[in-house]
């Protein structure tokens, strides 16, 4: 029977007597790595025997320093790496909004430009950009059979091809960045991000400014997040006071009959506040429970 | 503060080792590695020059001492309130639940020195980062990112001389017992801090301390003392128990 320890694997016989210790390398990082991969039969005897045996291989101070570093290495592997990540996610999310606009514009422009040369081509904008970047002029395309479009010179082709690959890269980067923001958001705020589409959750975070600020917001402030523009308009006496921010565009509130949306938005904001606080202050993933509670509340509101 | 003047009186009479007089050293060593002077508590800084939480540093006889603030650390408050059981000493192995950013642990680390070790369990990532930093400087703190409710996750930790629980949870006594059952040596000491309000706001704190102590004493533990931490901590107490053989 085996039991893991920071310095190696202890082997016990049926009477619980130590038979052998298979020592790890004296490198705490590597030891933590081996430790995680090793099997363990959960031997109580390990605890009693550990120090006496370990001191055959280490001085007391070295052993303590080793265990300390081992525990740090082990703990780092168990942490999600969420601290400080909120600011990175906010930048990526803001950049993503720009990227969505830019990549659409670039793709549309590419299609319009290339249609002068090959108007018969019927591909969607993304595939079109990909093909132009790959093949260039229509004559190089596998499916090309003939066209009524204008002829282009080598110079025309180079410029168009480069632009198309820029458009295609922007589009690819948009997709990569979307998945980066989604995954990152679930790490930084697993509870909050479980209550809505993670990309929208990232926009909430960006509007709040940081995880700390989001966690310290009241539910009524959360309800108004993203409504800042309307709020300023109202403060300058030029519009109605805004009732809702981004919450209102969420699928959840939109799924509720119009006369009950205010109530739904309030219930939603309260749960979001709770979720943000758990994320920031404890970091525990209680998303299944919170999600269920919210769904039940919305069901009641719908009647 | 009343407790402070009481404290000064106590130092004059009950100190365990009133040594090192005759020089500039008027400080009394209350217990192994814990010093008292003019109503203040100190431990000898294991890493001279480095503060942990903004505490004051003092120099005595070539030693650097860190002030141990009883309003920031419940163990310091308990010592101010004349706790009798102070088993902490050089070389002690301690199991600490709710390590937070390491305020109290840093003083334990001063006391047990490099021949001792403190396993610190904490599950909040933000404060845990801080703890890692302090552990890196001191080399006698083993921080474990884990939930104290799930001892299976750190089942391999060795037997300890002391289990100290300060996790401010309503079921803290149960959690502390579950851990002490596994990790505390026979004859070792269990310290549990009590925050009456986090257990039941409606009950009298004294009643709560009694009930929580009763939960412990039923289970192969002998209650040694219950120390009220007023005025340093509002409605808090420290329960000390000894594990049977
Ligand atoms: C009152 S603070 C501890 C202060 C610390 N003992 C000191 O004096 O420096 C309580 C700590 O326990 C942690 N905690 C609460 N429940 C826990 C659990 N189940 N497992 C691990 N840590 C927990 C909290 O994250 C918090 O940092």
PDB file of C-alpha atoms in Angstrom, chain A residues 4-6 35 40 42-44 46-48 50-51 60-72 74-76 78-84 86 211 279-284, chain B residues 91 93 113-117 119 123-126 128-129 131-133 135-136 138-147 149-150 152-159 182-186:
ATOM      1  CA  UNK A   4       2.172  10.155  -1.051  1.00  0.00           C
ATOM      2  CA  UNK A   5       4.213  12.711   0.845  1.00  0.00           C
ATOM      3  CA  UNK A   6       6.063  15.860  -0.224  1.00  0.00           C
ATOM      4  CA  UNK A  35       3.067  14.034  -6.355  1.00  0.00           C
ATOM      5  CA  UNK A  40      -2.337   7.085  -3.000  1.00  0.00           C
ATOM      6  CA  UNK A  42      -4.808   7.054   1.883  1.00  0.00           C
ATOM      7  CA  UNK A  43      -2.606   5.622   4.618  1.00  0.00           C
ATOM      8  CA  UNK A  44      -3.081   7.128   8.064  1.00  0.00           C
ATOM      9  CA  UNK A  46       2.068   8.226   6.839  1.00  0.00           C
ATOM     10  CA  UNK A  47       1.291  11.154   9.119  1.00  0.00           C
ATOM     11  CA  UNK A  48       2.892   9.555  12.168  1.00  0.00           C
ATOM     12  CA  UNK A  50       6.632  11.160   7.961  1.00  0.00           C
ATOM     13  CA  UNK A  51       8.942  13.455   9.907  1.00  0.00           C
ATOM     14  CA  UNK A  60      15.223  19.933   9.912  1.00  0.00           C
ATOM     15  CA  UNK A  61      15.483  23.411   8.371  1.00  0.00           C
ATOM     16  CA  UNK A  62      15.947  22.061   4.865  1.00  0.00           C
ATOM     17  CA  UNK A  63      12.946  19.794   5.269  1.00  0.00           C
ATOM     18  CA  UNK A  64      10.710  22.669   6.394  1.00  0.00           C
ATOM     19  CA  UNK A  65      11.909  24.916   3.582  1.00  0.00           C
ATOM     20  CA  UNK A  66      11.344  22.076   1.138  1.00  0.00           C
ATOM     21  CA  UNK A  67       7.782  21.412   2.362  1.00  0.00           C
ATOM     22  CA  UNK A  68       7.069  25.145   2.198  1.00  0.00           C
ATOM     23  CA  UNK A  69       8.196  25.384  -1.420  1.00  0.00           C
ATOM     24  CA  UNK A  70       6.465  22.126  -2.267  1.00  0.00           C
ATOM     25  CA  UNK A  71       3.156  23.455  -0.903  1.00  0.00           C
ATOM     26  CA  UNK A  72       3.568  26.708  -2.818  1.00  0.00           C
ATOM     27  CA  UNK A  74       1.239  22.438  -5.383  1.00  0.00           C
ATOM     28  CA  UNK A  75      -1.117  25.317  -4.511  1.00  0.00           C
ATOM     29  CA  UNK A  76      -0.184  27.277  -7.608  1.00  0.00           C
ATOM     30  CA  UNK A  78      -4.616  24.303  -7.906  1.00  0.00           C
ATOM     31  CA  UNK A  79      -5.297  28.017  -8.270  1.00  0.00           C
ATOM     32  CA  UNK A  80      -7.229  29.255 -11.228  1.00  0.00           C
ATOM     33  CA  UNK A  81      -4.904  32.157 -11.947  1.00  0.00           C
ATOM     34  CA  UNK A  82      -7.810  34.574 -11.726  1.00  0.00           C
ATOM     35  CA  UNK A  83      -6.184  37.420  -9.793  1.00  0.00           C
ATOM     36  CA  UNK A  84      -5.182  40.387 -11.951  1.00  0.00           C
ATOM     37  CA  UNK A  86      -9.758  40.951 -14.865  1.00  0.00           C
ATOM     38  CA  UNK A 211     -13.694  42.752 -10.589  1.00  0.00           C
ATOM     39  CA  UNK A 279     -16.416  35.473  -7.436  1.00  0.00           C
ATOM     40  CA  UNK A 280     -14.419  38.281  -5.921  1.00  0.00           C
ATOM     41  CA  UNK A 281     -14.453  37.425  -2.244  1.00  0.00           C
ATOM     42  CA  UNK A 282     -14.365  33.652  -2.178  1.00  0.00           C
ATOM     43  CA  UNK A 283     -13.642  32.499  -5.714  1.00  0.00           C
ATOM     44  CA  UNK A 284     -15.738  29.381  -5.228  1.00  0.00           C
TER      45      UNK A 284
ATOM     46  CA  UNK B  91      10.281  23.770  16.578  1.00  0.00           C
ATOM     47  CA  UNK B  93       4.542  22.002  13.970  1.00  0.00           C
ATOM     48  CA  UNK B 113      11.674  29.566  13.903  1.00  0.00           C
ATOM     49  CA  UNK B 114      13.110  27.554  11.026  1.00  0.00           C
ATOM     50  CA  UNK B 115      13.051  24.272  12.944  1.00  0.00           C
ATOM     51  CA  UNK B 116       9.254  24.580  13.169  1.00  0.00           C
ATOM     52  CA  UNK B 117       6.632  24.643  10.431  1.00  0.00           C
ATOM     53  CA  UNK B 119       0.766  24.468   7.450  1.00  0.00           C
ATOM     54  CA  UNK B 123      -9.329  29.007   0.106  1.00  0.00           C
ATOM     55  CA  UNK B 124      -9.617  32.646  -0.972  1.00  0.00           C
ATOM     56  CA  UNK B 125      -7.237  33.234  -3.827  1.00  0.00           C
ATOM     57  CA  UNK B 126      -6.728  36.936  -3.269  1.00  0.00           C
ATOM     58  CA  UNK B 128      -3.606  33.391  -0.568  1.00  0.00           C
ATOM     59  CA  UNK B 129      -1.295  35.237  -2.995  1.00  0.00           C
ATOM     60  CA  UNK B 131       0.447  34.263   2.014  1.00  0.00           C
ATOM     61  CA  UNK B 132       2.619  32.736  -0.705  1.00  0.00           C
ATOM     62  CA  UNK B 133       4.766  35.837  -0.713  1.00  0.00           C
ATOM     63  CA  UNK B 135       5.968  31.961   2.931  1.00  0.00           C
ATOM     64  CA  UNK B 136       8.641  32.585   0.314  1.00  0.00           C
ATOM     65  CA  UNK B 138      10.151  32.874   5.799  1.00  0.00           C
ATOM     66  CA  UNK B 139      10.634  29.259   4.682  1.00  0.00           C
ATOM     67  CA  UNK B 140       8.676  27.845   7.617  1.00  0.00           C
ATOM     68  CA  UNK B 141       5.159  28.412   6.315  1.00  0.00           C
ATOM     69  CA  UNK B 142       3.605  25.797   4.031  1.00  0.00           C
ATOM     70  CA  UNK B 143       0.600  27.458   2.371  1.00  0.00           C
ATOM     71  CA  UNK B 144      -2.099  25.144   1.058  1.00  0.00           C
ATOM     72  CA  UNK B 145      -4.784  26.424  -1.260  1.00  0.00           C
ATOM     73  CA  UNK B 146      -7.650  24.240  -0.085  1.00  0.00           C
ATOM     74  CA  UNK B 147     -11.063  24.184   1.547  1.00  0.00           C
ATOM     75  CA  UNK B 149     -14.164  21.417   4.808  1.00  0.00           C
ATOM     76  CA  UNK B 150     -12.380  18.928   2.546  1.00  0.00           C
ATOM     77  CA  UNK B 152      -9.270  14.582   1.984  1.00  0.00           C
ATOM     78  CA  UNK B 153      -7.590  17.069  -0.339  1.00  0.00           C
ATOM     79  CA  UNK B 154      -4.586  17.454   1.964  1.00  0.00           C
ATOM     80  CA  UNK B 155      -4.790  14.107   3.680  1.00  0.00           C
ATOM     81  CA  UNK B 156      -1.035  13.626   3.448  1.00  0.00           C
ATOM     82  CA  UNK B 157      -0.099  16.450   5.815  1.00  0.00           C
ATOM     83  CA  UNK B 158       1.920  15.203   8.816  1.00  0.00           C
ATOM     84  CA  UNK B 159       0.793  15.054  12.462  1.00  0.00           C
ATOM     85  CA  UNK B 182      -6.911  13.722  11.521  1.00  0.00           C
ATOM     86  CA  UNK B 183      -3.945  16.042  11.948  1.00  0.00           C
ATOM     87  CA  UNK B 184      -3.549  16.699  15.683  1.00  0.00           C
ATOM     88  CA  UNK B 185      -1.130  14.553  17.683  1.00  0.00           C
ATOM     89  CA  UNK B 186      -2.379  12.850  20.827  1.00  0.00           C
TER      90      UNK B 186
END
